[in-house]
Tab-separated table of C-alpha atoms in Angstrom:
chain	number	residue	atom	x	y	z
T	951	MET	CA	31.137	-18.773	22.791
T	952	ASP	CA	32.384	-18.913	19.247
T	953	PRO	CA	30.897	-15.900	17.350
T	954	LEU	CA	29.869	-18.012	14.361
T	955	TRP	CA	27.956	-20.452	16.544
T	956	HIS	CA	26.426	-17.481	18.341
T	957	ALA	CA	25.243	-16.103	14.976
T	958	MET	CA	23.779	-19.493	13.999
T	959	SER	CA	21.932	-19.615	17.319
T	960	LYS	CA	20.477	-16.168	16.656
T	961	LEU	CA	19.412	-17.344	13.188
T	962	ARG	CA	17.615	-20.400	14.558
T	963	ARG	CA	15.771	-18.255	17.135
T	964	GLY	CA	14.709	-15.711	14.536
T	965	LYS	CA	16.780	-12.821	15.910
T	966	LEU	CA	17.872	-11.823	12.429
T	967	ASP	CA	19.151	-8.293	13.105
T	968	GLU	CA	21.489	-9.524	15.850
T	969	CYS	CA	22.651	-12.403	13.628
T	970	ILE	CA	23.455	-10.025	10.755
T	971	GLU	CA	25.319	-7.688	13.093
T	972	ILE	CA	27.533	-10.517	14.398
T	973	CYS	CA	28.195	-11.728	10.841
T	974	ASN	CA	29.104	-8.202	9.741
T	975	GLN	CA	31.741	-8.023	12.459
T	976	LEU	CA	33.182	-11.406	11.475
T	977	LEU	CA	33.220	-10.522	7.764
T	978	THR	CA	34.984	-7.256	8.527
T	979	GLU	CA	37.778	-9.228	10.196
T	980	THR	CA	37.850	-12.147	7.690
T	981	PRO	CA	36.081	-11.188	4.416
T	982	GLY	CA	36.679	-14.615	2.838
T	983	ASP	CA	34.913	-16.686	5.514
T	984	GLN	CA	32.320	-18.588	3.493
T	985	ALA	CA	30.588	-20.115	6.523
T	986	THR	CA	29.918	-16.661	7.977
T	987	TRP	CA	28.828	-15.390	4.566
T	988	LEU	CA	26.360	-18.288	4.242
T	989	VAL	CA	24.845	-17.602	7.661
T	990	ARG	CA	24.481	-13.900	6.844
T	991	CYS	CA	22.986	-14.715	3.441
T	992	LYS	CA	20.321	-16.918	5.056
T	993	ALA	CA	19.567	-14.260	7.660
T	994	VAL	CA	19.158	-11.512	5.046
T	995	THR	CA	16.973	-13.798	2.920
T	996	ARG	CA	14.714	-14.622	5.858
T	997	GLN	CA	14.526	-10.941	6.707
T	998	ASN	CA	13.289	-10.153	3.185
T	999	TYR	CA	11.271	-13.325	2.649
T	1000	LEU	CA	7.745	-12.882	1.337
T	1001	ASP	CA	5.215	-15.692	0.986
T	1002	ASP	CA	4.609	-15.071	-2.706
T	1003	ILE	CA	2.249	-18.028	-3.099
T	1004	GLU	CA	-0.566	-15.618	-2.175
T	1005	LEU	CA	0.615	-12.938	-4.626
T	1006	ASP	CA	-1.003	-14.620	-7.607
T	1007	GLU	CA	-2.964	-11.625	-8.860
T	1008	GLU	CA	-2.534	-10.644	-12.474
T	1009	SER	CA	-1.144	-7.144	-12.792
T	1010	ILE	CA	-2.099	-4.622	-15.460
T	1011	ALA	CA	1.199	-5.259	-17.252
T	1012	ASP	CA	0.452	-9.004	-17.301
T	1013	ILE	CA	-2.996	-8.423	-18.779
T	1014	VAL	CA	-1.718	-6.067	-21.479
T	1015	MET	CA	1.324	-8.113	-22.516
T	1016	ASP	CA	0.055	-11.658	-21.944
T	1017	GLU	CA	0.735	-13.777	-25.050
T	1018	ASN	CA	-0.648	-17.075	-23.727
T	1019	ALA	CA	-3.544	-18.309	-25.849
T	1020	VAL	CA	-6.765	-19.105	-23.975
T	1021	ALA	CA	-10.254	-19.881	-25.235
T	1022	SER	CA	-12.025	-16.714	-26.349
T	1023	MET	CA	-15.528	-18.155	-25.708
T	1024	PRO	CA	-15.204	-20.691	-22.868
T	1025	ARG	CA	-18.265	-22.433	-21.471
T	1026	PRO	CA	-19.675	-20.931	-18.235
T	1027	GLY	CA	-18.212	-22.632	-15.208
T	1028	THR	CA	-14.988	-23.640	-16.966
T	1029	SER	CA	-13.253	-20.246	-16.936
T	1030	LEU	CA	-12.636	-17.524	-14.386
T	1031	SER	CA	-13.594	-14.941	-17.010
T	1032	THR	CA	-17.079	-16.417	-17.593
T	1033	PRO	CA	-18.280	-17.845	-14.266
T	1034	GLN	CA	-21.774	-19.208	-13.818
T	1035	VAL	CA	-24.269	-16.626	-12.603
T	1036	GLY	CA	-27.941	-16.269	-11.892
T	1037	ARG	CA	-30.756	-18.178	-10.295
T	1038	GLY	CA	-30.694	-20.891	-12.936
T	1039	THR	CA	-27.378	-22.167	-11.581
T	1040	THR	CA	-25.790	-22.550	-8.190
T	1041	GLY	CA	-24.181	-19.145	-8.625
T	1042	PHE	CA	-24.908	-15.997	-6.648
T	1043	ASP	CA	-27.828	-13.665	-7.293
T	1044	GLN	CA	-26.624	-10.122	-7.892
T	1045	GLY	CA	-29.948	-8.770	-6.650
T	1046	VAL	CA	-29.185	-10.203	-3.207
T	1047	ARG	CA	-25.406	-10.180	-2.981
T	1048	PRO	CA	-23.540	-7.034	-4.109
T	1049	VAL	CA	-20.543	-7.109	-6.402
T	1050	SER	CA	-17.203	-5.333	-6.311
T	1051	GLN	CA	-16.013	-2.820	-8.895
T	1052	SER	CA	-14.452	-5.643	-10.904
T	1053	GLY	CA	-17.809	-7.457	-11.064
T	1054	ARG	CA	-16.979	-10.146	-8.498
T	1055	PRO	CA	-19.433	-11.029	-5.698
T	1056	VAL	CA	-18.444	-9.564	-2.354
T	1057	THR	CA	-16.882	-12.162	-0.046
T	1058	GLY	CA	-16.099	-11.938	3.626
T	1059	PHE	CA	-12.344	-11.769	3.121
T	1060	SER	CA	-10.159	-9.576	0.923
T	1061	ARG	CA	-7.706	-11.630	-1.128
T	1062	PRO	CA	-5.484	-10.928	-4.170
T	1063	THR	CA	-7.873	-12.396	-6.756
T	1064	SER	CA	-10.802	-10.347	-5.440
T	1065	SER	CA	-10.208	-7.706	-8.127
T	1066	ARG	CA	-9.788	-10.101	-11.057
T	1067	PRO	CA	-11.919	-8.705	-13.933
T	1068	MET	CA	-15.021	-10.535	-15.126
T	1069	SER	CA	-15.841	-11.372	-18.724
T	1070	GLY	CA	-15.952	-8.477	-21.154
T	1071	ALA	CA	-13.533	-6.380	-19.122
T	1072	SER	CA	-11.275	-4.585	-21.559
T	1073	VAL	CA	-7.804	-3.255	-20.906
T	1074	ARG	CA	-9.271	0.240	-20.725
T	1075	ASP	CA	-11.724	-0.824	-18.000
T	1076	THR	CA	-8.904	-2.477	-16.093
T	1077	LEU	CA	-6.773	0.665	-16.249
T	1078	GLN	CA	-9.691	2.779	-15.066
T	1079	SER	CA	-10.540	0.423	-12.205
T	1080	SER	CA	-6.945	0.585	-10.953
T	1081	ARG	CA	-7.374	4.298	-10.300
T	1082	ARG	CA	-10.546	3.921	-8.285
T	1083	SER	CA	-10.400	3.692	-4.529
T	1084	GLY	CA	-11.245	0.278	-3.179
T	1085	THR	CA	-9.129	-1.610	-5.713
T	1086	ALA	CA	-5.596	-2.825	-5.218
T	1087	ARG	CA	-4.517	-4.112	-8.621
T	1088	PRO	CA	-0.788	-3.376	-9.010
T	1089	MET	CA	0.708	-1.991	-12.212
T	1090	THR	CA	3.280	-4.827	-12.201
T	1091	THR	CA	3.323	-8.206	-10.474
T	1092	LEU	CA	6.588	-7.545	-8.646
T	1093	GLY	CA	5.487	-4.101	-7.490
T	1094	ARG	CA	4.930	-5.086	-3.876
T	1095	GLU	CA	8.025	-7.283	-3.761
T	1096	MET	CA	10.287	-4.593	-5.215
T	1097	ARG	CA	9.128	-2.006	-2.710
T	1098	LEU	CA	9.652	-4.338	0.208
T	1099	GLY	CA	13.033	-5.480	-1.067
T	1100	THR	CA	14.309	-1.960	-1.660
T	1101	ALA	CA	13.421	-0.876	1.855
T	1102	SER	CA	15.134	-3.903	3.374
T	1103	LEU	CA	18.257	-3.564	1.249
T	1104	SER	CA	18.711	0.074	2.161
T	1105	SER	CA	19.013	-0.879	5.826
T	1106	SER	CA	21.962	-3.176	5.113
T	1107	THR	CA	25.300	-1.621	6.047
T	1108	MET	CA	27.408	-3.854	3.807
T	1109	GLY	CA	25.359	-3.524	0.601
T	1110	PRO	CA	24.520	-6.404	-1.773
T	1111	MET	CA	26.049	-9.764	-0.923
T	1112	VAL	CA	26.194	-11.047	-4.520
T	1113	ASP	CA	27.708	-9.162	-7.427
T	1114	VAL	CA	25.163	-10.269	-10.014
T	1115	GLU	CA	27.165	-9.052	-13.012
T	1116	ARG	CA	30.297	-11.005	-12.064
T	1117	PHE	CA	28.521	-14.036	-10.584
T	1118	ASN	CA	29.884	-17.312	-12.040
T	1119	VAL	CA	26.813	-19.511	-12.377
T	1120	ALA	CA	28.614	-22.663	-13.541
T	1121	LYS	CA	31.038	-22.552	-10.610
T	1122	TYR	CA	28.448	-22.300	-7.838
T	1123	ALA	CA	25.901	-24.659	-9.426
T	1124	THR	CA	27.924	-27.696	-8.292
T	1125	ARG	CA	28.017	-26.501	-4.659
T	1126	THR	CA	24.472	-27.419	-3.696
T	1127	GLY	CA	24.160	-25.865	-0.229
T	1128	LEU	CA	25.697	-22.560	-1.236
T	1129	ALA	CA	23.746	-22.439	-4.515
T	1130	MET	CA	20.417	-22.946	-2.690
T	1131	ALA	CA	21.113	-19.994	-0.422
T	1132	VAL	CA	22.160	-17.833	-3.382
T	1133	VAL	CA	18.978	-18.684	-5.343
T	1134	ASP	CA	16.758	-17.639	-2.448
T	1135	TYR	CA	18.819	-14.461	-2.048
T	1136	LEU	CA	18.453	-13.612	-5.733
T	1137	LEU	CA	14.684	-14.212	-5.630
T	1138	TYR	CA	13.735	-12.496	-2.384
T	1139	VAL	CA	16.427	-9.828	-1.897
T	1140	GLU	CA	17.819	-8.878	-5.302
T	1141	HIS	CA	14.600	-9.840	-7.178
T	1142	ASN	CA	16.785	-10.881	-10.112
T	1143	THR	CA	14.654	-13.709	-11.480
T	1144	ARG	CA	16.662	-14.199	-14.681
T	1145	LYS	CA	19.952	-14.774	-12.866
T	1146	ALA	CA	18.203	-17.130	-10.444
T	1147	LEU	CA	16.781	-18.976	-13.469
T	1148	GLU	CA	20.285	-19.427	-14.923
T	1149	LEU	CA	21.577	-20.811	-11.620
T	1150	CYS	CA	18.605	-23.197	-11.257
T	1151	ALA	CA	19.077	-24.497	-14.797
T	1152	GLU	CA	22.791	-25.154	-14.260
T	1153	ALA	CA	22.185	-26.791	-10.866
T	1154	THR	CA	19.475	-29.025	-12.339
T	1155	LYS	CA	21.949	-30.231	-14.973
T	1156	ALA	CA	24.615	-30.754	-12.303
T	1157	CYS	CA	22.351	-33.121	-10.354
T	1158	ASP	CA	21.310	-35.072	-13.477
T	1159	PHE	CA	17.755	-33.680	-13.394
T	1160	LYS	CA	16.894	-35.704	-10.284
T	1161	ASP	CA	16.632	-33.065	-7.531
T	1162	TRP	CA	12.998	-32.046	-6.901
T	1163	TRP	CA	14.025	-28.821	-5.108
T	1164	TRP	CA	15.811	-27.410	-8.132
T	1165	LYS	CA	12.925	-28.360	-10.432
T	1166	ALA	CA	10.463	-26.573	-8.143
T	1167	LYS	CA	12.637	-23.435	-8.035
T	1168	LEU	CA	13.123	-23.569	-11.795
T	1169	GLY	CA	9.351	-23.725	-12.247
T	1170	LYS	CA	8.948	-20.788	-9.870
T	1171	CYS	CA	11.389	-18.712	-11.919
T	1172	TYR	CA	9.579	-19.602	-15.141
T	1173	TYR	CA	6.288	-18.567	-13.535
T	1174	LYS	CA	7.683	-15.217	-12.432
T	1175	ILE	CA	8.855	-14.325	-15.937
T	1176	GLY	CA	5.617	-15.513	-17.556
T	1177	LEU	CA	6.689	-18.816	-19.169
T	1178	LEU	CA	3.701	-20.712	-17.809
T	1179	ARG	CA	3.891	-23.931	-19.815
T	1180	GLU	CA	7.586	-24.374	-18.939
T	1181	ALA	CA	6.700	-23.718	-15.293
T	1182	GLU	CA	3.973	-26.382	-15.440
T	1183	GLN	CA	6.418	-28.927	-16.877
T	1184	GLN	CA	9.052	-28.336	-14.197
T	1185	MET	CA	6.585	-28.329	-11.303
T	1186	ARG	CA	4.909	-31.503	-12.544
T	1187	SER	CA	8.313	-33.178	-12.699
T	1188	SER	CA	9.110	-31.952	-9.168
T	1189	ILE	CA	5.827	-33.344	-7.814
T	1190	ARG	CA	6.479	-36.725	-9.414
T	1191	ALA	CA	9.861	-36.850	-7.666
T	1192	GLN	CA	8.655	-35.499	-4.314
T	1193	PRO	CA	5.072	-34.320	-3.577
T	1194	ILE	CA	5.246	-31.055	-1.617
T	1195	VAL	CA	2.311	-28.839	-0.580
T	1196	ASN	CA	3.969	-25.587	-1.685
T	1197	THR	CA	4.722	-27.027	-5.126
T	1198	TYR	CA	1.079	-28.042	-5.524
T	1199	LEU	CA	-0.047	-24.510	-4.583
T	1200	GLU	CA	2.410	-22.882	-6.998
T	1201	LEU	CA	1.306	-25.202	-9.817
T	1202	CYS	CA	-2.289	-24.295	-8.993
T	1203	ASN	CA	-1.364	-20.617	-9.496
T	1204	VAL	CA	0.053	-21.528	-12.915
T	1205	TYR	CA	-3.234	-23.134	-13.958
T	1206	LEU	CA	-5.233	-20.178	-12.658
T	1207	ARG	CA	-3.042	-17.824	-14.691
T	1208	LEU	CA	-3.738	-20.060	-17.723
T	1209	ASP	CA	-7.465	-19.763	-16.890
T	1210	LEU	CA	-7.869	-23.488	-16.198
T	1211	PRO	CA	-9.763	-23.519	-12.877
T	1212	ASN	CA	-11.114	-27.060	-13.283
T	1213	THR	CA	-7.591	-28.396	-13.804
T	1214	ALA	CA	-6.502	-26.505	-10.693
T	1215	LEU	CA	-9.393	-28.051	-8.744
T	1216	ASP	CA	-8.391	-31.559	-9.878
T	1217	LEU	CA	-4.807	-30.864	-8.831
T	1218	LEU	CA	-5.806	-29.601	-5.382
T	1219	SER	CA	-8.147	-32.559	-4.924
T	1220	GLU	CA	-5.262	-34.919	-5.735
T	1221	ALA	CA	-3.021	-33.076	-3.291
T	1222	SER	CA	-5.716	-33.100	-0.598
T	1223	SER	CA	-5.954	-36.895	-0.823
T	1224	LYS	CA	-2.193	-37.101	-0.121
T	1225	PHE	CA	-2.105	-34.356	2.540
T	1226	SER	CA	-5.470	-34.772	4.245
T	1227	ALA	CA	-4.581	-32.532	7.202
T	1228	GLU	CA	-3.418	-29.531	5.135
T	1229	PRO	CA	-6.018	-26.706	5.283
T	1230	ARG	CA	-4.345	-24.568	2.587
T	1231	LEU	CA	-5.326	-27.063	-0.109
T	1232	LEU	CA	-8.998	-27.036	0.892
T	1233	LEU	CA	-8.871	-23.261	1.220
T	1234	GLY	CA	-7.491	-22.997	-2.312
T	1235	MET	CA	-10.370	-25.118	-3.609
T	1236	ALA	CA	-12.883	-22.920	-1.781
T	1237	ARG	CA	-11.350	-19.788	-3.318
T	1238	ILE	CA	-11.611	-21.229	-6.824
T	1239	TYR	CA	-15.251	-22.164	-6.281
T	1240	ASP	CA	-15.834	-18.601	-5.080
T	1241	ALA	CA	-14.175	-17.255	-8.228
T	1242	LEU	CA	-16.428	-19.536	-10.311
T	1243	ASN	CA	-19.455	-18.183	-8.414
T	1244	ASP	CA	-20.290	-21.601	-6.994
T	1245	PRO	CA	-20.972	-20.700	-3.344
T	1246	ALA	CA	-22.497	-24.080	-2.460
T	1247	ASN	CA	-19.237	-25.976	-3.027
T	1248	ALA	CA	-17.207	-23.085	-1.589
T	1249	ILE	CA	-19.108	-23.236	1.703
T	1250	VAL	CA	-18.598	-27.015	1.921
T	1251	HIS	CA	-14.828	-26.552	1.648
T	1252	TYR	CA	-14.738	-23.623	4.077
T	1253	LYS	CA	-16.410	-25.875	6.629
T	1254	LYS	CA	-13.858	-28.605	5.928
T	1255	VAL	CA	-11.082	-26.078	6.556
T	1256	LEU	CA	-12.597	-25.212	9.928
T	1257	SER	CA	-12.818	-28.903	10.842
T	1258	ILE	CA	-9.022	-29.026	10.456
T	1259	ASP	CA	-8.100	-25.508	11.592
T	1260	ALA	CA	-10.813	-24.015	13.797
T	1261	SER	CA	-9.058	-20.626	13.927
T	1262	ASN	CA	-8.813	-20.011	10.188
T	1263	ILE	CA	-9.850	-16.370	9.842
T	1264	GLU	CA	-10.656	-16.463	6.129
T	1265	SER	CA	-13.052	-19.409	6.447
T	1266	ILE	CA	-14.852	-17.894	9.423
T	1267	ALA	CA	-15.227	-14.530	7.676
T	1268	CYS	CA	-16.497	-16.078	4.428
T	1269	LEU	CA	-18.997	-18.272	6.267
T	1270	GLY	CA	-20.217	-15.231	8.196
T	1271	ALA	CA	-20.741	-13.286	4.961
T	1272	HIS	CA	-22.472	-16.276	3.337
T	1273	PHE	CA	-25.014	-16.674	6.132
T	1274	PHE	CA	-25.655	-12.921	6.208
T	1275	TYR	CA	-26.533	-12.843	2.508
T	1276	SER	CA	-28.546	-16.058	2.972
T	1277	ASP	CA	-30.888	-14.130	5.294
T	1278	GLN	CA	-29.520	-15.764	8.446
T	1279	PRO	CA	-27.985	-12.806	10.330
T	1280	GLU	CA	-28.272	-14.607	13.688
T	1281	VAL	CA	-25.851	-17.278	12.441
T	1282	SER	CA	-23.476	-14.719	10.913
T	1283	ILE	CA	-23.275	-12.940	14.292
T	1284	ARG	CA	-21.830	-16.103	15.805
T	1285	TYR	CA	-19.037	-16.213	13.214
T	1286	PHE	CA	-18.174	-12.525	13.542
T	1287	ARG	CA	-18.171	-12.765	17.353
T	1288	ARG	CA	-15.788	-15.703	17.022
T	1289	LEU	CA	-13.397	-13.448	15.105
T	1290	LEU	CA	-13.584	-10.882	17.903
T	1291	GLN	CA	-12.803	-13.572	20.461
T	1292	MET	CA	-9.759	-14.574	18.392
T	1293	GLY	CA	-8.362	-11.036	18.655
T	1294	VAL	CA	-9.363	-9.682	15.227
T	1295	ASN	CA	-10.219	-6.022	15.787
T	1296	SER	CA	-10.872	-4.005	12.644
T	1297	ALA	CA	-13.378	-1.479	11.352
T	1298	GLU	CA	-14.564	-3.935	8.687
T	1299	LEU	CA	-15.384	-6.568	11.296
T	1300	TRP	CA	-17.326	-4.115	13.476
T	1301	ASN	CA	-19.178	-2.926	10.384
T	1302	ASN	CA	-20.204	-6.484	9.459
T	1303	LEU	CA	-21.195	-7.213	13.037
T	1304	GLY	CA	-23.300	-4.032	13.154
T	1305	LEU	CA	-25.173	-5.001	9.976
T	1306	SER	CA	-25.794	-8.519	11.283
T	1307	CYS	CA	-27.087	-7.191	14.593
T	1308	PHE	CA	-29.402	-4.721	12.859
T	1309	TYR	CA	-31.000	-7.316	10.583
T	1310	ALA	CA	-31.276	-9.664	13.576
T	1311	ALA	CA	-33.325	-6.903	15.327
T	1312	GLN	CA	-30.615	-6.241	17.932
T	1313	TYR	CA	-30.753	-2.481	17.353
T	1314	ASP	CA	-28.922	-1.349	20.501
T	1315	MET	CA	-25.878	-3.492	19.694
T	1316	ALA	CA	-25.949	-2.451	16.029
T	1317	LEU	CA	-25.514	1.251	16.802
T	1318	ASN	CA	-22.671	0.560	19.226
T	1319	CYS	CA	-20.917	-1.579	16.588
T	1320	PHE	CA	-21.146	1.186	13.989
T	1321	ASP	CA	-19.804	3.714	16.511
T	1322	ARG	CA	-16.819	1.435	17.102
T	1323	ALA	CA	-16.342	0.938	13.352
T	1324	LEU	CA	-16.338	4.681	12.667
T	1325	SER	CA	-13.824	5.309	15.446
T	1326	MET	CA	-11.406	2.756	13.933
T	1327	ALA	CA	-12.071	3.300	10.217
T	1328	SER	CA	-9.507	4.500	7.701
T	1329	ASP	CA	-10.285	6.386	4.500
T	1330	ASP	CA	-10.509	3.089	2.600
T	1331	CYS	CA	-13.434	1.602	4.524
T	1332	MET	CA	-15.075	4.784	5.859
T	1333	PRO	CA	-17.335	5.224	2.757
T	1334	ASP	CA	-18.776	1.728	3.069
T	1335	ILE	CA	-19.545	2.224	6.759
T	1336	TRP	CA	-21.434	5.470	6.107
T	1337	TYR	CA	-23.203	3.789	3.186
T	1338	ASN	CA	-24.429	1.013	5.491
T	1339	ILE	CA	-25.545	3.612	8.054
T	1340	GLY	CA	-27.552	5.221	5.269
T	1341	HIS	CA	-29.282	1.906	4.574
T	1342	ILE	CA	-30.140	1.615	8.258
T	1343	GLY	CA	-31.680	5.087	8.051
T	1344	VAL	CA	-33.823	3.951	5.100
T	1345	ALA	CA	-34.910	0.810	6.961
T	1346	LEU	CA	-35.867	2.878	10.030
T	1347	GLY	CA	-37.741	5.432	7.918
T	1348	ASP	CA	-35.371	8.266	8.793
T	1349	LEU	CA	-34.718	9.465	5.254
T	1350	GLY	CA	-33.005	12.633	6.457
T	1351	MET	CA	-30.333	10.634	8.265
T	1352	ALA	CA	-30.022	8.323	5.257
T	1353	TYR	CA	-29.574	11.277	2.888
T	1354	GLN	CA	-26.859	12.778	5.074
T	1355	ALA	CA	-25.077	9.434	5.381
T	1356	PHE	CA	-25.034	8.930	1.613
T	1357	LYS	CA	-23.780	12.501	1.154
T	1358	VAL	CA	-20.929	11.817	3.587
T	1359	THR	CA	-20.151	8.652	1.622
T	1360	VAL	CA	-19.718	10.452	-1.699
T	1361	SER	CA	-17.764	13.260	-0.018
T	1362	ILE	CA	-15.188	10.706	1.153
T	1363	ASP	CA	-15.258	8.559	-2.015
T	1364	PRO	CA	-16.693	10.367	-5.080
T	1365	SER	CA	-16.543	7.097	-7.064
T	1366	HIS	CA	-19.035	5.285	-4.787
T	1367	GLY	CA	-21.685	4.443	-7.390
T	1368	GLU	CA	-24.146	2.811	-4.970
T	1369	ALA	CA	-24.325	5.968	-2.830
T	1370	HIS	CA	-24.875	8.190	-5.890
T	1371	ASN	CA	-27.713	5.912	-6.993
T	1372	ASN	CA	-29.402	6.024	-3.589
T	1373	ILE	CA	-29.056	9.806	-3.420
T	1374	ALA	CA	-30.807	9.970	-6.798
T	1375	VAL	CA	-33.698	7.869	-5.477
T	1376	LEU	CA	-34.071	10.122	-2.422
T	1377	GLU	CA	-33.940	13.214	-4.624
T	1378	MET	CA	-36.747	11.761	-6.741
T	1379	ARG	CA	-38.857	11.415	-3.596
T	1380	ARG	CA	-38.226	15.108	-2.990
T	1381	GLN	CA	-39.395	15.866	-6.543
T	1382	LYS	CA	-35.951	17.229	-7.521
T	1383	THR	CA	-35.883	15.644	-10.954
T	1384	ASP	CA	-32.897	17.409	-12.459
T	1385	LEU	CA	-30.673	16.722	-9.452
T	1386	ALA	CA	-31.771	13.080	-9.403
T	1387	LYS	CA	-30.986	12.672	-13.093
T	1388	SER	CA	-27.533	14.151	-12.546
T	1389	CYS	CA	-26.824	11.764	-9.650
T	1390	ILE	CA	-27.939	8.750	-11.702
T	1391	GLY	CA	-25.628	9.810	-14.537
T	1392	THR	CA	-22.739	10.054	-12.082
T	1393	ALA	CA	-23.586	6.603	-10.667
T	1394	ILE	CA	-23.543	5.073	-14.167
T	1395	GLU	CA	-20.207	6.719	-14.940
T	1396	VAL	CA	-18.382	5.688	-11.747
T	1397	GLY	CA	-20.118	2.296	-11.333
T	1398	PRO	CA	-20.348	0.481	-14.688
T	1399	HIS	CA	-20.636	-2.810	-12.789
T	1400	LEU	CA	-23.953	-1.781	-11.190
T	1401	PHE	CA	-27.322	-2.536	-12.736
T	1402	GLU	CA	-29.434	-0.374	-10.385
T	1403	PRO	CA	-28.422	3.041	-11.844
T	1404	LEU	CA	-29.032	1.773	-15.378
T	1405	TYR	CA	-32.485	0.463	-14.475
T	1406	ASN	CA	-33.405	3.622	-12.560
T	1407	SER	CA	-32.270	5.784	-15.465
T	1408	ALA	CA	-34.269	3.614	-17.906
T	1409	LEU	CA	-37.358	3.896	-15.722
T	1410	PHE	CA	-36.926	7.656	-15.485
T	1411	ALA	CA	-36.583	7.898	-19.293
T	1412	PHE	CA	-39.659	5.674	-19.777
T	1413	ARG	CA	-41.792	7.888	-17.554
T	1414	SER	CA	-40.462	10.950	-19.379
T	1415	GLY	CA	-41.522	9.553	-22.764
T	1416	GLU	CA	-37.957	8.878	-24.025
T	1417	PHE	CA	-38.678	5.305	-25.059
T	1418	GLN	CA	-35.621	4.694	-27.233
T	1419	GLU	CA	-33.281	5.949	-24.487
T	1420	ALA	CA	-35.114	3.779	-21.981
T	1421	PHE	CA	-34.719	0.725	-24.230
T	1422	ASN	CA	-30.971	1.297	-24.625
T	1423	LEU	CA	-30.475	1.714	-20.879
T	1424	VAL	CA	-32.544	-1.298	-19.861
T	1425	THR	CA	-30.625	-3.410	-22.398
T	1426	LYS	CA	-27.376	-2.346	-20.716
T	1427	ALA	CA	-28.865	-3.159	-17.309
T	1428	LEU	CA	-29.754	-6.677	-18.481
T	1429	SER	CA	-26.259	-7.155	-19.884
T	1430	VAL	CA	-24.908	-6.458	-16.372
T	1431	TYR	CA	-27.544	-8.523	-14.536
T	1432	PRO	CA	-29.501	-10.785	-16.946
T	1433	ASN	CA	-31.954	-12.080	-14.305
T	1434	HIS	CA	-33.307	-8.749	-13.063
T	1435	SER	CA	-37.083	-9.262	-13.285
T	1436	GLU	CA	-38.026	-5.553	-13.258
T	1437	SER	CA	-35.641	-4.851	-16.140
T	1438	LYS	CA	-37.102	-7.755	-18.108
T	1439	GLU	CA	-40.625	-6.478	-17.523
T	1440	LEU	CA	-39.693	-2.937	-18.592
T	1441	LYS	CA	-38.011	-4.234	-21.743
T	1442	GLU	CA	-41.070	-6.336	-22.629
T	1443	ASN	CA	-43.324	-3.297	-22.207
T	1444	LEU	CA	-41.056	-1.237	-24.444
T	1445	GLU	CA	-40.985	-3.962	-27.109
T	1446	LYS	CA	-44.785	-4.141	-27.048
T	1447	LEU	CA	-44.928	-0.360	-27.354
T	1448	PHE	CA	-42.535	-0.355	-30.313
T	1449	GLY	CA	-44.567	-3.127	-31.954
T	1450	ALA	CA	-47.770	-1.122	-31.578
T	1451	ILE	CA	-46.110	1.928	-33.124
């Protein structure tokens, strides 16, 4: 068999290492063979390829250096920075559903935008949250891509395939097939977005601005370097020439970066009408509704995703979490068991299943699930598992077990504000006032997104006669969770007291 055809066969079957090895041998014998070079270039690109449509999270560098103008006071429900909240809307109730350290409601699935900051989050808060365990916000957007690319490139025996400094963009722009392979190589292997942008611009001119593929790649390059309006223009032009699902998803990321979620929803709805059997479009709409704290519409779209793709893990997990927080643990058990039947086996899943079993009064299964979760847990999820075990101890009346579980939680993760708050409550029951006050102060420091420590500290100050301190703390608690009835009642009592004085 001809070696080049053998290499192409390996490429089609996904045996990339063997394909690269054959191409290396051919290029050693004939270094100028462009056909062999093209096959090797495609193999190396596929080896380093990363589906960067999902990597749409804003990094710390993007937040600090973003120069795009957005509305400073957008209406609730029209911006990701000021989503609708509270019982007066269709949003979540923070008293029922916990929030993450960035202020977002906890969902059943971890995704890049899960750590997007809420309104009022300053750059300082963002920098501090990046150092806490449980968050995964990168310092730069290309951080993950650069690490993956460097590791892959170091395994190559022949080094870089393109000399970027000496690369003649105008020459290769007219050779469409070769230029397409080089653009993908520059994006996914070399991570040289600016050189890829130059090549895309020249190739777009060479084809008289009629090729949708080059417009889509040009928009992708603009997006990567932060020129969002130029990216929108190119992607819109590409969609008019040829509607493609990936282009719709990338344009949706542009609108989300511009903080235009309603425009992104309209775009995905338009795309869904053209590609009715594509679950990624419906899933994108459900994610945006989740980010806007509109769980009713999010659940509708998660169900639509499952009607198309019954094995979609994200939809099943989010529906399971929704029914658990809707006080229907029996229904959530069915979703989590479905994930187990599909082969998903993680500590987080066993933890969720244990909680659902406990609140569904299936106590024997709950303990076995938590045992399995602890045996599989890593340092990232171990604190949450022990925290949930502590809550089970409180529900069973075994406060000693609960106290020990919360202590284990803060020993693994000292920044676990919920555990510090619960330890303070248990210390108050033991009449250890000073220790309880210290724990509440720690909870407020490590968990500024929590309203419980602020309310507990305000209540403690009120009972101690420190009315001004109590008023300041309860005001902060209401700024975090405006619909907390106990905080409202305490503030009204303090205002009446101040009026009487």
